[in-house]
Amino acid sequence: MASNRRHRNVDDISETTAPEHHQHHLVRTLGLVDVVMIGIAGMIGGAIFVLVGPAIGLAGSAVILGFIINGIITLFTAMGYAELGSAMPEAGGGYLWVREGLPRPNAFISGWMAWFAHIVAGSLYAVGYGSFQFSLLKMVGIIGDQPLLGFIPFDKLIAVVSVCVFIYINIKGASETGKIGIIVTIIQLGTIFALIGAGLLYMHNGHDWYSNIANNFAPVGIGGIVAAMGLTFIAFEGYEIIVQTGEEVKKPKKNIPRAIFISLTLVVVLYCLVAFVSIGAVSPKNTNGLPIWKFIGQQGDLGITKAAELFLPYGSFIVLAGGIVSSLAALNATTYSSSRVAFAMSRHYNLPTQLSAIHPKFRTPYIATIISGVIMAVMAYALPLTEIALASAVIFLLLFTQVNISVITIRKMYGDKLDYGFKTPFFPLIPIIGVFLKIGLAIYLLITQPISWVISALWIAIGFAVYRIYTFRKEIDHYSPIVTSEGDLTRKDFRILIPYTPDNPDRLIKYAIRIAKENEGEINVLRVITVPHQTPLSAGIAFTESARRAFEPLEKIIEQENIPNHYLVRISHDTTEAILSTISEQKIDLVIIDFEVLRNNKALQTLVTCNILAILTGGTSDEELRFEESITKDQDIPDEKMEYKRKKNLVVLYDEGDHSEAVLRTASWLEHSGKFKVSVLSITKKEEKYSDHDINAKNRNKSDKKEKETVLHREQIERFFLTEQDQRSHYLEEIGLEFNELYIIEKTQDNSERFADLILSAINSSQPDMVVIGATIGKFSLFSNQHFISLLDQLNCPVIIARSFTIPGVHRLKSAIMQIIHR
């Protein structure tokens, strides 16, 4: 086999181990007021004048309820943003946290979506500004309806020019952006207060506002309310803009959570009041016989402008001026935020590194600002307003879903190691609710506004293409480049990865050989040369040759078994990053790793994207070492070793959990070696009237339902031990498959100490030589629960902990469906 091997050395990748790209950092110049104003500007924007009118046309006065619900839905995610924004204040916001808390390619896709969403929001505000400015210029007679040169619409031209202006302002510096933002936002709030004050005064002077509100409430039902929520949801994404200031705000631990909650509260109140006075202060006599909601809705983007004419002197002019200023404020904020997302992605090699360049004088990411602004201008010119808003809403919903999940995983990974300025209460319930709310609203938009999903899906598809063609390779080559690799030219479909450990490096190989034989797979061994963060990766090249030589003993073992294999050496600042890169790059199906290594690496537990077998050997005796060696052998054992010729007892713990299939599959791989008899211990829920100590339940009189469930469980388990060549009933008798049930009452399932003790007693009663168990039993994790970790330590035999890469609950759902089918 050696002649059919390839070798790749340091010379092949010399460019990847050059001195690292300089990590650019921004300057903290923004205070709490600056950030609050940026948030308000982004949330209110021109949308309060542009989108409230169409929203009233969908929901009538019930749009107020829609705004409140939007605010509540947003609050669940806003708390997550406040938590992570205070603990990890860095440019990039949601993208940065998804990168930290979710596996590849979630980080790139979230950043790609966030960049798109901020750009789309900016284009929306630019178009809104262009529409308002064009109407104002027409009102004073400066320009007419004819397009410039006969084909360039004036409103679109104004939108493009406004984007160019704010590109320049944002390049000038964050402090200048903040100052201009404060001035513009104050003017914006002044016009809004004028509109609200005039409306409330008109209503107070005897106008029958109550009838207006009551008669125009939800005229097209709940569907109209939800449609209005989807249309205006973009208005509540300002906290995503706020966290983009993380690297430039002073005292981010305190100021980011404060800015988020202050901005969100003020904005929800203002949106509700504008909608309230726009309906309540309009007399039905002035609506041409139409219901008020329909009159405002038919005016489209200018609905609030037309309503203001009816109760506010110079109302049309004031609203137009307010719309102009509001759109400018929001455009300023989104130009800022979109450039920071691109800057952060570039800094992490998810976009070309040129986008992370800092202006030598103004200390701003000027190239990222220019590129983002150009895309924004093109979108503002080419896409219609409504579709822009809906597509942006879908993108933000998907992004917020990822962030909510990241809040859970980051808290799980880091615990109290992060310095939080705010922590989400009722954890993890709040982010879980946030996930379901966001997904629900996104699905509704898919049904009611499919064009929004078409645009979003197209952008995401482009992102996946960019990731696979460009980003993936760049990212891996920077963070964990391969400096040498050796292996067979022929690749197998089933691929096993073993992270090399200097202590007992061949221990895990024996398990890998057994599994590779069963699946006609290959074995990949990864050696990571870890370099301190302050040292360039190129310093690790000096250790490459010694790392390669360490593989030679393992290579001989694998070659003797005629198993295709590969040996990889990576240099990285982070071993976990190197393992994850290898899993993605080599398309690994199964990682075999030491239990203690995995237990102490929460990031690897969270971010791995394949199945794992964690091996716990503890203080293995010489006898057990010889027994483990026999795992790899398919031939008979000589008579002089008759003690090891007897079949060993393999105890399999089955609980119908998320990792159950991985447990059974692993047990079947070992059993097919012919060295084991299998004893399956199935954990079954039991009514309170039974006691826990009745373990062997073969002769128990069960109800018909329980009997059917037991039979179904046995059928599900047995099929894993029947190979394609052995699909016959007597085969199970030949291998000595035993099936026992451990009945556990609900009270015990909630008590980890009692639960672990019962399982330990049940396993020991079977006198195991080896145990295969899932990564979780019931609600308890074998990697974190101390009672179950103690259980593992007390087992005097090798233990294999199987962990599936799956969405939590999927296996239980499949089992429930099977039970329904078999009833």
mmCIF file of C-alpha atoms in Angstrom, residues 310-559:
data_model
loop_
_atom_site.group_PDB
_atom_site.id
_atom_site.type_symbol
_atom_site.label_atom_id
_atom_site.label_comp_id
_atom_site.label_asym_id
_atom_site.label_seq_id
_atom_site.Cartn_x
_atom_site.Cartn_y
_atom_site.Cartn_z
ATOM 1 C CA LEU A 310 -56.240 66.567 7.764
ATOM 2 C CA PHE A 311 -55.374 67.540 11.359
ATOM 3 C CA LEU A 312 -51.995 69.326 11.349
ATOM 4 C CA PRO A 313 -51.379 72.749 9.766
ATOM 5 C CA TYR A 314 -48.747 72.311 7.085
ATOM 6 C CA GLY A 315 -48.963 68.645 8.025
ATOM 7 C CA SER A 316 -47.868 67.412 4.636
ATOM 8 C CA PHE A 317 -44.790 69.613 4.674
ATOM 9 C CA ILE A 318 -43.903 68.681 8.273
ATOM 10 C CA VAL A 319 -44.252 64.956 7.659
ATOM 11 C CA LEU A 320 -42.268 65.172 4.456
ATOM 12 C CA ALA A 321 -39.533 67.081 6.291
ATOM 13 C CA GLY A 322 -39.670 64.546 9.127
ATOM 14 C CA GLY A 323 -39.493 61.708 6.649
ATOM 15 C CA ILE A 324 -36.477 63.248 5.001
ATOM 16 C CA VAL A 325 -34.648 63.718 8.280
ATOM 17 C CA SER A 326 -35.695 60.291 9.629
ATOM 18 C CA SER A 327 -34.573 58.526 6.491
ATOM 19 C CA LEU A 328 -31.251 60.336 6.632
ATOM 20 C CA ALA A 329 -30.750 59.351 10.276
ATOM 21 C CA ALA A 330 -31.485 55.703 9.522
ATOM 22 C CA LEU A 331 -29.348 55.762 6.390
ATOM 23 C CA ASN A 332 -26.457 57.083 8.441
ATOM 24 C CA ALA A 333 -26.893 54.293 11.019
ATOM 25 C CA THR A 334 -27.184 51.459 8.500
ATOM 26 C CA THR A 335 -24.260 52.705 6.417
ATOM 27 C CA TYR A 336 -22.252 52.528 9.625
ATOM 28 C CA SER A 337 -23.515 49.069 10.665
ATOM 29 C CA SER A 338 -23.207 47.399 7.253
ATOM 30 C CA SER A 339 -19.582 48.470 6.973
ATOM 31 C CA ARG A 340 -18.815 47.050 10.443
ATOM 32 C CA VAL A 341 -20.234 43.650 9.512
ATOM 33 C CA ALA A 342 -18.108 43.566 6.353
ATOM 34 C CA PHE A 343 -15.098 44.741 8.382
ATOM 35 C CA ALA A 344 -15.564 41.963 10.959
ATOM 36 C CA MET A 345 -16.034 39.280 8.297
ATOM 37 C CA SER A 346 -12.916 40.427 6.508
ATOM 38 C CA ARG A 347 -10.922 40.440 9.722
ATOM 39 C CA HIS A 348 -11.867 36.776 10.193
ATOM 40 C CA TYR A 349 -11.046 35.924 6.565
ATOM 41 C CA ASN A 350 -14.689 35.413 5.585
ATOM 42 C CA LEU A 351 -14.400 38.238 3.040
ATOM 43 C CA PRO A 352 -11.310 39.554 1.229
ATOM 44 C CA THR A 353 -8.874 40.965 3.767
ATOM 45 C CA GLN A 354 -8.772 44.304 1.960
ATOM 46 C CA LEU A 355 -12.163 45.124 3.503
ATOM 47 C CA SER A 356 -10.593 45.225 6.978
ATOM 48 C CA ALA A 357 -8.182 47.994 5.979
ATOM 49 C CA ILE A 358 -8.245 51.019 8.321
ATOM 50 C CA HIS A 359 -7.942 54.544 6.959
ATOM 51 C CA PRO A 360 -4.554 55.898 8.113
ATOM 52 C CA LYS A 361 -6.004 59.276 9.110
ATOM 53 C CA PHE A 362 -9.646 58.701 10.096
ATOM 54 C CA ARG A 363 -9.170 55.222 11.650
ATOM 55 C CA THR A 364 -12.297 53.834 9.988
ATOM 56 C CA PRO A 365 -12.816 50.745 7.774
ATOM 57 C CA TYR A 366 -13.042 52.848 4.630
ATOM 58 C CA ILE A 367 -12.940 50.086 2.014
ATOM 59 C CA ALA A 368 -15.704 48.122 3.771
ATOM 60 C CA THR A 369 -17.724 51.353 3.939
ATOM 61 C CA ILE A 370 -17.269 52.083 0.236
ATOM 62 C CA ILE A 371 -18.112 48.524 -0.900
ATOM 63 C CA SER A 372 -21.178 48.309 1.352
ATOM 64 C CA GLY A 373 -22.347 51.725 0.211
ATOM 65 C CA VAL A 374 -21.984 50.916 -3.482
ATOM 66 C CA ILE A 375 -24.077 47.744 -3.083
ATOM 67 C CA MET A 376 -26.620 49.762 -1.105
ATOM 68 C CA ALA A 377 -26.884 52.367 -3.842
ATOM 69 C CA VAL A 378 -27.383 49.727 -6.537
ATOM 70 C CA MET A 379 -30.157 48.076 -4.522
ATOM 71 C CA ALA A 380 -31.830 51.404 -3.810
ATOM 72 C CA TYR A 381 -31.922 52.154 -7.515
ATOM 73 C CA ALA A 382 -32.986 48.712 -8.751
ATOM 74 C CA LEU A 383 -35.421 47.169 -6.222
ATOM 75 C CA PRO A 384 -38.992 48.220 -5.253
ATOM 76 C CA LEU A 385 -39.560 49.425 -1.685
ATOM 77 C CA THR A 386 -41.998 46.802 -0.361
ATOM 78 C CA GLU A 387 -39.975 43.824 -1.552
ATOM 79 C CA ILE A 388 -36.834 45.360 -0.053
ATOM 80 C CA ALA A 389 -38.487 45.640 3.366
ATOM 81 C CA LEU A 390 -39.927 42.117 3.303
ATOM 82 C CA ALA A 391 -36.668 40.498 2.196
ATOM 83 C CA SER A 392 -34.808 42.364 4.915
ATOM 84 C CA ALA A 393 -37.369 41.198 7.484
ATOM 85 C CA VAL A 394 -36.849 37.548 6.520
ATOM 86 C CA ILE A 395 -33.075 37.915 6.691
ATOM 87 C CA PHE A 396 -33.194 39.523 10.128
ATOM 88 C CA LEU A 397 -35.558 36.816 11.398
ATOM 89 C CA LEU A 398 -33.133 34.105 10.275
ATOM 90 C CA LEU A 399 -30.179 35.986 11.758
ATOM 91 C CA PHE A 400 -31.966 36.516 15.086
ATOM 92 C CA THR A 401 -32.800 32.808 15.195
ATOM 93 C CA GLN A 402 -29.105 31.970 14.919
ATOM 94 C CA VAL A 403 -28.193 34.526 17.585
ATOM 95 C CA ASN A 404 -30.763 33.127 20.030
ATOM 96 C CA ILE A 405 -29.255 29.666 19.638
ATOM 97 C CA SER A 406 -25.779 31.148 20.063
ATOM 98 C CA VAL A 407 -26.813 32.768 23.363
ATOM 99 C CA ILE A 408 -27.509 29.267 24.700
ATOM 100 C CA THR A 409 -24.374 27.628 23.340
ATOM 101 C CA ILE A 410 -22.015 30.428 24.393
ATOM 102 C CA ARG A 411 -23.408 30.433 27.941
ATOM 103 C CA LYS A 412 -22.946 26.644 27.945
ATOM 104 C CA MET A 413 -19.371 26.843 26.650
ATOM 105 C CA TYR A 414 -18.038 29.707 28.736
ATOM 106 C CA GLY A 415 -20.295 29.803 31.805
ATOM 107 C CA ASP A 416 -19.088 32.554 34.145
ATOM 108 C CA LYS A 417 -15.762 33.007 32.339
ATOM 109 C CA LEU A 418 -17.253 35.921 30.391
ATOM 110 C CA ASP A 419 -17.735 39.265 32.131
ATOM 111 C CA TYR A 420 -21.428 40.039 31.568
ATOM 112 C CA GLY A 421 -23.013 43.437 32.034
ATOM 113 C CA PHE A 422 -26.451 41.846 31.602
ATOM 114 C CA LYS A 423 -27.621 38.227 31.723
ATOM 115 C CA THR A 424 -30.848 36.988 30.164
ATOM 116 C CA PRO A 425 -33.325 35.933 32.885
ATOM 117 C CA PHE A 426 -35.164 32.586 32.862
ATOM 118 C CA PHE A 427 -32.338 31.053 30.857
ATOM 119 C CA PRO A 428 -32.607 29.165 28.510
ATOM 120 C CA LEU A 429 -36.384 29.663 28.216
ATOM 121 C CA ILE A 430 -36.155 33.230 26.888
ATOM 122 C CA PRO A 431 -33.844 32.490 23.911
ATOM 123 C CA ILE A 432 -35.786 29.286 23.132
ATOM 124 C CA ILE A 433 -39.027 31.280 22.938
ATOM 125 C CA GLY A 434 -37.175 33.805 20.784
ATOM 126 C CA VAL A 435 -36.189 31.037 18.360
ATOM 127 C CA PHE A 436 -39.749 29.775 17.940
ATOM 128 C CA LEU A 437 -41.185 33.275 17.566
ATOM 129 C CA LYS A 438 -38.695 34.198 14.864
ATOM 130 C CA ILE A 439 -39.162 30.944 12.976
ATOM 131 C CA GLY A 440 -42.941 31.264 13.188
ATOM 132 C CA LEU A 441 -42.980 34.763 11.759
ATOM 133 C CA ALA A 442 -40.512 33.779 9.032
ATOM 134 C CA ILE A 443 -42.709 30.841 7.989
ATOM 135 C CA TYR A 444 -45.740 33.104 7.845
ATOM 136 C CA LEU A 445 -43.867 35.455 5.530
ATOM 137 C CA LEU A 446 -42.988 32.467 3.366
ATOM 138 C CA ILE A 447 -46.700 31.727 2.986
ATOM 139 C CA THR A 448 -47.956 35.280 2.559
ATOM 140 C CA GLN A 449 -45.017 36.998 0.861
ATOM 141 C CA PRO A 450 -43.056 34.326 -1.034
ATOM 142 C CA ILE A 451 -41.083 36.945 -3.031
ATOM 143 C CA SER A 452 -39.333 37.942 0.212
ATOM 144 C CA TRP A 453 -38.095 34.393 0.631
ATOM 145 C CA VAL A 454 -37.059 34.170 -3.008
ATOM 146 C CA ILE A 455 -34.797 37.194 -2.586
ATOM 147 C CA SER A 456 -33.458 35.900 0.738
ATOM 148 C CA ALA A 457 -32.874 32.378 -0.561
ATOM 149 C CA LEU A 458 -31.044 33.728 -3.593
ATOM 150 C CA TRP A 459 -28.669 35.740 -1.410
ATOM 151 C CA ILE A 460 -28.040 32.776 0.916
ATOM 152 C CA ALA A 461 -27.398 30.479 -2.066
ATOM 153 C CA ILE A 462 -24.861 32.955 -3.397
ATOM 154 C CA GLY A 463 -23.319 32.979 0.070
ATOM 155 C CA PHE A 464 -22.948 29.201 0.151
ATOM 156 C CA ALA A 465 -21.257 29.318 -3.248
ATOM 157 C CA VAL A 466 -18.839 32.024 -2.080
ATOM 158 C CA TYR A 467 -18.126 30.053 1.078
ATOM 159 C CA ARG A 468 -17.300 26.807 -0.690
ATOM 160 C CA ILE A 469 -15.324 28.397 -3.516
ATOM 161 C CA TYR A 470 -13.395 31.063 -1.621
ATOM 162 C CA THR A 471 -14.011 31.583 2.094
ATOM 163 C CA PHE A 472 -13.703 28.037 3.430
ATOM 164 C CA ARG A 473 -10.217 27.514 2.046
ATOM 165 C CA LYS A 474 -8.996 30.989 3.070
ATOM 166 C CA GLU A 475 -10.306 30.635 6.619
ATOM 167 C CA ILE A 476 -8.784 27.214 7.210
ATOM 168 C CA ASP A 477 -5.455 28.103 5.614
ATOM 169 C CA HIS A 478 -5.140 31.059 7.941
ATOM 170 C CA TYR A 479 -6.297 29.599 11.263
ATOM 171 C CA SER A 480 -5.063 25.999 10.987
ATOM 172 C CA PRO A 481 -3.043 25.280 7.838
ATOM 173 C CA ILE A 482 -1.858 21.780 6.986
ATOM 174 C CA VAL A 483 1.939 21.730 6.987
ATOM 175 C CA THR A 484 2.326 18.108 6.000
ATOM 176 C CA SER A 485 0.049 15.245 5.055
ATOM 177 C CA GLU A 486 0.602 11.668 4.025
ATOM 178 C CA GLY A 487 -1.780 8.938 3.023
ATOM 179 C CA ASP A 488 -3.435 6.746 0.439
ATOM 180 C CA LEU A 489 -4.459 8.317 -2.822
ATOM 181 C CA THR A 490 -7.766 6.435 -2.777
ATOM 182 C CA ARG A 491 -10.356 7.921 -0.434
ATOM 183 C CA LYS A 492 -13.217 6.040 1.200
ATOM 184 C CA ASP A 493 -16.737 7.300 1.779
ATOM 185 C CA PHE A 494 -16.697 6.563 5.515
ATOM 186 C CA ARG A 495 -13.969 8.571 7.248
ATOM 187 C CA ILE A 496 -12.774 8.327 10.838
ATOM 188 C CA LEU A 497 -10.688 11.003 12.576
ATOM 189 C CA ILE A 498 -8.434 10.417 15.586
ATOM 190 C CA PRO A 499 -6.802 13.447 17.240
ATOM 191 C CA TYR A 500 -3.264 12.294 18.104
ATOM 192 C CA THR A 501 -2.422 12.123 21.812
ATOM 193 C CA PRO A 502 1.187 11.537 22.947
ATOM 194 C CA ASP A 503 0.017 9.333 25.852
ATOM 195 C CA ASN A 504 -1.004 5.892 24.565
ATOM 196 C CA PRO A 505 -1.383 7.099 20.947
ATOM 197 C CA ASP A 506 -2.311 3.613 19.741
ATOM 198 C CA ARG A 507 -5.178 3.083 22.213
ATOM 199 C CA LEU A 508 -7.818 4.738 20.067
ATOM 200 C CA ILE A 509 -6.473 3.197 16.862
ATOM 201 C CA LYS A 510 -7.773 -0.239 17.867
ATOM 202 C CA TYR A 511 -11.340 1.006 18.014
ATOM 203 C CA ALA A 512 -10.914 2.895 14.759
ATOM 204 C CA ILE A 513 -9.638 -0.235 12.968
ATOM 205 C CA ARG A 514 -12.644 -2.267 14.088
ATOM 206 C CA ILE A 515 -15.091 0.392 12.885
ATOM 207 C CA ALA A 516 -13.216 1.053 9.646
ATOM 208 C CA LYS A 517 -13.416 -2.646 8.797
ATOM 209 C CA GLU A 518 -17.160 -2.699 9.422
ATOM 210 C CA ASN A 519 -17.771 0.308 7.184
ATOM 211 C CA GLU A 520 -15.046 -0.194 4.590
ATOM 212 C CA GLY A 521 -13.732 3.145 5.746
ATOM 213 C CA GLU A 522 -10.461 4.976 6.247
ATOM 214 C CA ILE A 523 -8.635 6.308 9.294
ATOM 215 C CA ASN A 524 -7.312 9.866 9.522
ATOM 216 C CA VAL A 525 -4.881 10.788 12.299
ATOM 217 C CA LEU A 526 -4.494 14.479 13.136
ATOM 218 C CA ARG A 527 -1.480 15.927 14.906
ATOM 219 C CA VAL A 528 -1.807 19.588 15.951
ATOM 220 C CA ILE A 529 1.248 21.753 16.568
ATOM 221 C CA THR A 530 -0.086 24.390 18.950
ATOM 222 C CA VAL A 531 1.513 27.839 18.789
ATOM 223 C CA PRO A 532 0.920 30.623 21.371
ATOM 224 C CA HIS A 533 -1.452 33.366 20.173
ATOM 225 C CA GLN A 534 1.236 36.033 20.224
ATOM 226 C CA THR A 535 3.501 33.913 18.005
ATOM 227 C CA PRO A 536 3.067 33.645 14.221
ATOM 228 C CA LEU A 537 1.994 30.228 12.967
ATOM 229 C CA SER A 538 5.146 29.962 10.875
ATOM 230 C CA ALA A 539 7.066 29.300 14.104
ATOM 231 C CA GLY A 540 5.472 25.852 14.260
ATOM 232 C CA ILE A 541 7.120 24.650 11.044
ATOM 233 C CA ALA A 542 10.249 23.709 12.988
ATOM 234 C CA PHE A 543 8.303 20.908 14.736
ATOM 235 C CA THR A 544 6.822 19.411 11.578
ATOM 236 C CA GLU A 545 9.350 16.628 11.040
ATOM 237 C CA SER A 546 9.182 15.344 14.625
ATOM 238 C CA ALA A 547 5.376 15.403 14.416
ATOM 239 C CA ARG A 548 5.487 13.356 11.214
ATOM 240 C CA ARG A 549 7.838 10.776 12.734
ATOM 241 C CA ALA A 550 5.435 10.256 15.632
ATOM 242 C CA PHE A 551 2.964 8.751 13.194
ATOM 243 C CA GLU A 552 5.246 5.923 12.064
ATOM 244 C CA PRO A 553 4.335 3.422 14.858
ATOM 245 C CA LEU A 554 0.630 4.045 14.253
ATOM 246 C CA GLU A 555 1.087 3.663 10.509
ATOM 247 C CA LYS A 556 2.563 0.192 10.988
ATOM 248 C CA ILE A 557 -0.406 -0.894 13.109
ATOM 249 C CA ILE A 558 -2.928 0.388 10.562
ATOM 250 C CA GLU A 559 -1.015 -0.999 7.576
#
